[in-house]
Amino acid sequence: DELSDAYVLVKDGWIEEVGSGEPPDGDVDESVDMSGHVVLPGLVNTHHHLYQTLTRAVPGAQDSGLFDWLTTLYPIWARMTPDHVRVATRVGLAELALSGCTTAFDHQYLWPNGSRIDDQFEGAAGLPMRFHVSRGSMSLGRSDGGLPPDSVVESEDAILSDSERAVASFHDPDRGATRRVVLAPCSPFSVTTELMTRTADLARDLDVTLHTHLAETWDEEEFCLEKFGKRPVEYMESVGWMGEDVWYAHAVHVAEDEIDRMAASGTGVAHCPTSNMRLASGLAPVSRYRDAGVRVGLGVDGSASNDSSSMIGETRQAMLLNRLGVAPGVGEGEQMSARAALEMATVGGAAVLGRDDIGVIAPGFAADLIAFDLERLEFAGSLHDPVAAVVLCDPVRVDHSWVGGVPLVQSGVLVDVDLPQLVSEHNRLSLELIN
Ligand code: ZN
């Protein structure tokens, strides 16, 4: 539903009432006039690697496909320290926030030189955003037939015991949570079958969700057929990785019957259109997923394969890419609308992350709101349909946002973050890493 002349009443971080016309009489501590703005639910990012903000536009990784891109970047990432992880987390979250994101999931899967999930939560300190972080992992090094160099993989016992520690230390299962932990082995070509199985068992014991990269490229499909005798989705089924507690990043190269089984099991997808174009991975069958009832959210993916972390930009890319009409299930006259893209970026992303408290502006939901000022240059000439304009007109940044009623962005500026100082520190760390 779309309301004009609307009001939203918020109490203690939660939406109490939504309506049109004059708000009901009564005492309020504060009112914010958003006339001339379009107000939407905060956007939800379902796949990212925040540390990759340190390695954007790296020569040698600008024009390659996934496997070559990874083998160029792994040795650089192997030099990261806790400082790199902390500062990159903050920079990536800042960029997401300014582009309308209020809930972010990060898939961190390599932990060199003593870095830990604690460094990511430290990097996010003071930001009111809802932050889900994975205790991700890689265990299958090159000497054992995997893709990553041995220097960035960990022992499986260490991965599992630190996963348990991360959940005990940081995971909040309650409605309205701002910190959650996800277990997320990196991909079929960087962890063993045993780790996939043991991670799924542990996640179900601890009641947390599961995430991995899947069916991203033909290289991966070839790897799975050769090593396991199964296609990627079949392989995941064989290790217990389907269900309402599981979502895959990408899911580009998936067969018709596999889509039906994903829908039947409740398995979700993080669609990453820019990354899929950037690495020439392919076009995910998004319309087919949506028709089949698969949960679909959007992900900007790691900044080394985008190379931006713009959530509203990704929403536009999703709409545009899915109009190319070459994906299975997309016929003529079935182009993805701006509103369908917004739905994936909000309520779709919330469903993928397993949340029933965000993604919608309605009583009982968290007051996670974003607002665009329609007087801006980008919107000139579009005021007859402001909702579609937010996606079509490429506004890049929000003017205001709130998470649980707490201001995150105000008048286009991130609250309580010294951005020039943060960017300068990030650039110093990035150059140190790459040089
Ligand atoms: Zn990724």
XYZ file of C-alpha atoms and ligand atoms in Angstrom:
436
model
C 0.000 0.000 0.000
C 1.099 3.577 -0.658
C -0.307 6.493 1.369
C -0.131 10.203 0.646
C -0.282 12.892 3.366
C 0.646 10.102 5.723
C 1.832 10.053 9.305
C 3.735 7.438 11.287
C 3.524 7.339 15.078
C 6.543 5.815 16.780
C 6.974 4.822 20.401
C 10.111 3.322 21.970
C 11.511 2.455 18.551
C 8.386 0.689 17.290
C 5.692 1.842 14.887
C 2.407 2.307 16.760
C 0.149 3.687 14.070
C 0.177 4.629 10.386
C -2.484 6.657 8.609
C -3.405 9.442 6.203
C -4.447 13.002 6.983
C -4.124 14.672 10.387
C -2.459 12.510 13.037
C -4.621 11.861 16.119
C -4.441 14.382 18.955
C -2.143 13.547 21.806
C 1.206 14.371 23.354
C 4.302 13.662 21.304
C 7.882 14.373 22.391
C 9.043 15.192 18.905
C 7.548 15.526 15.462
C 9.463 15.517 12.190
C 7.939 17.163 9.127
C 8.579 15.019 6.069
C 6.240 16.841 3.714
C 7.724 16.885 0.220
C 9.506 13.609 0.912
C 8.861 9.994 0.039
C 9.252 7.777 3.117
C 9.993 4.066 2.758
C 11.009 1.173 4.991
C 14.781 1.059 5.505
C 16.582 -1.072 2.903
C 17.993 -4.476 3.886
C 21.304 -5.734 2.478
C 21.557 -9.532 2.407
C 25.098 -10.125 1.126
C 28.343 -8.188 1.474
C 32.019 -8.522 2.379
C 32.748 -5.217 4.070
C 36.505 -5.883 4.278
C 36.635 -5.689 0.470
C 36.132 -1.923 0.620
C 39.930 -1.971 1.143
C 40.530 -3.623 -2.237
C 38.301 -1.875 -4.754
C 39.503 -1.413 -8.333
C 42.660 -3.475 -7.766
C 44.690 -3.776 -10.993
C 44.708 -7.422 -12.072
C 41.230 -7.976 -10.597
C 39.296 -5.447 -12.643
C 38.432 -7.588 -15.657
C 38.553 -11.218 -14.545
C 35.958 -13.852 -13.709
C 35.424 -15.171 -10.185
C 38.208 -17.754 -9.811
C 40.983 -15.555 -11.315
C 39.653 -12.549 -9.398
C 39.830 -14.528 -6.137
C 43.322 -15.880 -6.736
C 44.574 -12.340 -7.428
C 43.016 -10.975 -4.236
C 43.509 -13.812 -1.691
C 47.207 -12.979 -1.058
C 46.334 -9.302 -0.452
C 43.493 -10.189 1.917
C 45.873 -12.581 3.761
C 47.767 -9.491 5.013
C 44.730 -7.955 6.776
C 44.975 -7.213 10.484
C 42.237 -6.491 13.060
C 42.647 -2.758 12.265
C 41.847 -3.362 8.586
C 38.742 -5.357 9.460
C 37.492 -2.788 11.995
C 37.955 0.279 9.783
C 36.658 -1.413 6.605
C 33.538 -2.515 8.471
C 32.825 1.056 9.514
C 33.473 2.501 6.041
C 31.243 -0.068 4.330
C 28.434 0.440 6.825
C 28.689 4.225 6.397
C 28.369 3.866 2.643
C 25.402 1.517 3.009
C 23.684 3.842 5.497
C 23.981 6.873 3.241
C 22.415 4.846 0.421
C 19.328 3.919 2.474
C 20.357 0.706 4.198
C 19.242 0.270 7.822
C 19.946 -3.478 8.213
C 23.130 -5.039 6.853
C 24.382 -8.607 6.734
C 28.115 -9.148 6.291
C 29.671 -12.400 5.083
C 33.145 -12.371 6.596
C 34.930 -15.678 5.920
C 38.650 -15.099 6.365
C 40.305 -14.099 9.610
C 44.025 -13.551 9.067
C 46.533 -12.267 11.616
C 44.335 -12.599 14.673
C 41.281 -10.765 13.324
C 37.957 -11.838 14.855
C 34.236 -11.151 14.589
C 34.748 -8.882 17.613
C 36.633 -6.442 15.338
C 33.569 -6.104 13.124
C 31.241 -5.374 16.009
C 33.819 -2.877 17.265
C 33.842 -1.236 13.817
C 30.059 -0.904 13.971
C 30.059 0.532 17.515
C 27.890 3.613 17.933
C 26.035 3.106 14.626
C 22.358 2.349 15.259
C 22.146 0.083 12.174
C 21.014 -3.516 12.584
C 24.106 -5.565 11.867
C 24.171 -9.304 11.152
C 27.694 -10.716 10.834
C 28.736 -14.185 9.835
C 31.322 -16.232 11.576
C 32.271 -17.433 8.087
C 35.055 -19.822 7.223
C 37.395 -21.439 4.710
C 39.060 -24.800 5.444
C 39.920 -26.307 2.048
C 43.303 -24.914 1.017
C 45.045 -25.366 -2.305
C 47.127 -28.318 -1.083
C 43.856 -30.188 -0.392
C 42.246 -29.377 -3.756
C 40.499 -26.111 -2.792
C 40.909 -22.706 -4.439
C 42.276 -20.475 -1.613
C 45.945 -20.540 -0.618
C 46.679 -22.487 2.569
C 47.611 -19.225 4.315
C 43.953 -18.098 4.572
C 42.267 -21.342 5.663
C 41.656 -22.465 9.257
C 41.343 -25.797 11.045
C 37.770 -27.035 11.292
C 37.819 -27.524 15.057
C 38.994 -23.928 15.500
C 36.234 -22.676 13.161
C 33.509 -24.517 15.033
C 34.639 -23.560 18.510
C 34.997 -19.893 17.520
C 31.546 -20.045 15.867
C 30.089 -21.173 19.170
C 31.922 -18.384 21.002
C 30.718 -15.758 18.487
C 27.072 -16.772 18.908
C 27.366 -16.832 22.707
C 29.055 -13.407 22.744
C 27.049 -11.412 20.208
C 23.868 -13.076 18.941
C 20.565 -11.509 20.000
C 17.566 -13.633 18.878
C 14.900 -11.175 20.093
C 12.609 -9.023 17.926
C 14.187 -5.623 17.461
C 17.722 -7.059 17.716
C 20.558 -4.891 16.419
C 23.243 -7.606 16.506
C 22.971 -11.127 15.123
C 25.432 -13.872 14.176
C 25.136 -16.193 11.171
C 27.271 -19.274 10.378
C 28.603 -19.082 6.834
C 31.224 -21.361 5.270
C 32.428 -19.494 2.175
C 31.578 -21.788 -0.754
C 31.692 -25.413 -1.960
C 35.201 -24.840 -3.367
C 36.727 -23.477 -0.145
C 35.395 -25.744 2.622
C 35.132 -29.523 3.036
C 31.908 -31.508 2.984
C 32.517 -32.341 6.624
C 32.630 -28.654 7.586
C 29.407 -27.941 5.678
C 27.650 -30.722 7.599
C 29.110 -29.904 11.002
C 28.313 -26.185 10.552
C 24.675 -26.943 9.706
C 24.388 -29.178 12.794
C 25.922 -26.488 15.008
C 23.711 -23.711 13.605
C 20.610 -25.787 14.279
C 21.793 -26.557 17.819
C 22.356 -22.844 18.445
C 19.232 -21.708 16.534
C 21.059 -19.354 14.152
C 20.817 -19.116 10.353
C 23.111 -20.451 7.600
C 24.533 -18.736 4.532
C 26.996 -19.518 1.728
C 27.875 -18.575 -1.860
C 26.237 -20.963 -4.325
C 25.908 -21.549 -8.067
C 27.653 -18.270 -8.785
C 29.641 -19.316 -11.886
C 30.149 -22.149 -14.388
C 33.604 -22.706 -12.793
C 31.884 -23.612 -9.559
C 29.427 -25.952 -11.253
C 32.336 -27.723 -12.971
C 34.167 -27.973 -9.633
C 31.109 -29.516 -7.924
C 30.444 -31.992 -10.735
C 34.070 -33.076 -10.778
C 34.590 -33.257 -7.020
C 31.177 -34.355 -5.702
C 29.456 -35.714 -8.833
C 26.602 -33.282 -8.128
C 25.459 -29.855 -9.283
C 25.811 -27.116 -6.609
C 22.188 -27.193 -5.394
C 22.140 -31.016 -5.362
C 25.341 -30.955 -3.337
C 23.823 -28.573 -0.783
C 20.743 -30.784 -0.483
C 23.011 -33.749 0.229
C 24.669 -31.925 3.157
C 21.464 -30.654 4.789
C 21.786 -27.113 3.480
C 18.216 -26.401 2.432
C 15.463 -24.931 4.559
C 13.938 -21.807 6.026
C 17.141 -21.165 7.971
C 19.334 -21.139 4.816
C 19.996 -18.569 2.113
C 22.423 -18.675 -0.810
C 24.277 -15.727 -2.315
C 23.937 -15.441 -6.119
C 22.185 -18.729 -7.107
C 22.726 -17.876 -10.778
C 23.214 -21.293 -12.395
C 20.248 -23.222 -11.053
C 17.974 -25.695 -12.875
C 14.171 -25.469 -13.060
C 13.529 -28.416 -10.738
C 16.090 -27.061 -8.277
C 14.144 -23.784 -8.077
C 11.016 -25.739 -7.161
C 12.877 -27.618 -4.438
C 14.321 -24.354 -3.095
C 10.810 -22.922 -2.923
C 9.354 -26.031 -1.276
C 12.083 -26.079 1.378
C 11.917 -22.327 2.098
C 15.538 -21.690 1.027
C 16.263 -18.029 0.273
C 18.443 -16.129 -2.217
C 20.559 -12.977 -2.013
C 20.458 -11.595 -5.542
C 23.598 -9.557 -6.359
C 23.047 -8.012 -9.803
C 26.056 -5.672 -9.959
C 28.536 -8.323 -8.878
C 27.047 -10.810 -11.352
C 27.666 -8.279 -14.134
C 31.059 -7.129 -12.815
C 32.459 -10.693 -12.717
C 30.476 -11.804 -15.786
C 28.940 -14.566 -13.650
C 25.547 -14.648 -15.359
C 21.932 -13.656 -14.806
C 20.045 -15.221 -11.902
C 16.480 -16.423 -12.659
C 14.963 -13.852 -10.283
C 11.500 -13.615 -11.795
C 11.277 -17.391 -11.780
C 12.317 -17.439 -8.105
C 9.667 -14.889 -7.234
C 6.962 -16.720 -9.169
C 7.902 -19.988 -7.463
C 7.737 -18.377 -4.006
C 11.468 -18.402 -3.220
C 12.421 -15.663 -0.713
C 14.596 -13.143 -2.619
C 16.511 -10.183 -1.187
C 19.223 -7.974 -2.656
C 22.931 -7.841 -1.893
C 25.535 -5.313 -2.983
C 28.133 -8.120 -2.532
C 31.721 -7.369 -1.549
C 33.035 -4.029 -2.641
C 35.838 -5.597 -4.673
C 33.242 -6.992 -7.089
C 30.830 -4.069 -7.372
C 32.823 -1.764 -6.503
C 30.202 0.267 -4.664
C 28.163 -0.422 -1.540
C 25.078 1.500 -2.640
C 21.860 -0.175 -1.590
C 19.499 2.101 -3.520
C 21.874 1.753 -6.492
C 21.664 -2.040 -6.224
C 17.874 -1.813 -6.217
C 17.994 0.031 -9.524
C 20.511 -2.440 -10.946
C 18.218 -5.335 -10.009
C 15.338 -3.755 -11.892
C 17.479 -3.008 -14.944
C 19.375 -6.300 -15.164
C 16.218 -8.347 -14.825
C 14.753 -6.567 -17.827
C 17.271 -8.083 -20.190
C 14.840 -10.911 -20.752
C 17.369 -13.648 -21.231
C 16.860 -15.281 -17.852
C 14.870 -18.504 -17.723
C 11.279 -17.691 -16.847
C 11.320 -14.090 -18.019
C 9.057 -13.568 -20.999
C 8.131 -10.550 -23.049
C 6.017 -8.016 -21.195
C 7.081 -9.329 -17.794
C 9.672 -6.700 -17.001
C 10.615 -6.161 -13.413
C 8.982 -3.010 -12.043
C 10.557 -0.404 -9.774
C 8.105 -1.494 -7.076
C 9.130 -5.160 -7.396
C 12.768 -4.119 -6.968
C 11.853 -2.077 -3.866
C 9.945 -5.032 -2.492
C 13.071 -7.221 -2.771
C 15.174 -4.481 -1.142
C 12.839 -4.186 1.866
C 10.372 -6.900 2.803
C 12.221 -9.460 0.632
C 15.519 -8.819 2.384
C 13.842 -8.977 5.790
C 12.409 -12.409 4.937
C 15.791 -13.639 3.689
C 17.436 -12.618 6.977
C 14.653 -14.365 8.900
C 13.213 -11.175 10.417
C 9.516 -10.483 11.013
C 10.118 -7.082 12.628
C 11.565 -4.954 9.793
C 11.005 -4.179 6.096
C 7.457 -2.817 6.431
C 5.973 0.450 7.745
C 3.142 -0.962 9.848
C 2.137 -1.182 13.511
C 4.274 -3.704 15.378
C 7.293 -3.259 13.105
C 10.520 -1.480 14.039
C 10.669 2.216 13.115
C 13.348 1.748 10.445
C 12.526 4.521 7.983
C 14.263 6.311 5.131
C 13.249 9.527 3.385
C 14.132 11.152 0.057
C 13.601 14.883 -0.491
C 11.624 15.188 -3.716
C 12.895 18.745 -4.299
C 16.265 17.318 -5.316
C 17.620 17.653 -8.844
C 17.414 13.916 -9.524
C 13.653 13.919 -9.001
C 12.838 16.934 -11.184
C 10.036 15.928 -13.518
C 9.070 12.758 -11.650
C 6.669 13.960 -8.954
C 3.671 12.195 -10.490
C 5.103 8.869 -9.162
C 7.588 9.469 -6.344
C 7.769 5.796 -5.319
C 8.891 4.595 -8.748
C 11.139 7.673 -9.024
C 13.211 6.523 -6.046
C 14.347 3.533 -8.123
C 14.203 4.959 -11.643
C 15.861 8.343 -11.028
C 19.038 7.038 -9.330
C 19.071 9.301 -6.255
C 22.278 7.663 -4.858
C 21.776 8.925 -1.284
C 18.958 9.278 1.229
C 18.283 12.550 3.006
C 17.160 11.053 6.314
C 17.006 7.671 7.965
C 16.134 6.244 11.364
C 16.719 2.829 12.882
C 14.310 1.965 15.665
C 13.458 5.668 15.697
C 17.109 6.667 16.269
C 18.528 9.049 13.639
C 21.178 7.450 11.384
C 21.314 9.953 8.488
C 20.047 13.518 8.870
C 20.039 16.034 6.004
C 22.295 13.741 3.993
C 24.922 13.468 6.763
C 25.738 10.407 8.835
C 25.053 11.200 12.499
C 28.068 11.103 14.861
C 30.618 9.859 12.299
C 33.682 11.901 11.330
C 33.614 10.761 7.714
C 36.729 12.594 6.384
C 38.845 11.195 9.229
C 37.407 7.681 8.710
C 38.006 7.746 4.944
C 41.552 8.995 5.399
C 42.388 6.191 7.857
C 40.763 3.651 5.519
C 42.823 4.889 2.550
C 46.029 4.645 4.556
C 45.215 1.033 5.537
C 44.157 0.138 1.978
C 47.381 1.437 0.417
C 49.432 -0.329 3.087
C 47.645 -3.594 2.264
C 47.951 -3.359 -1.499
C 51.491 -1.984 -1.661
Zn 30.026 -12.662 -2.030
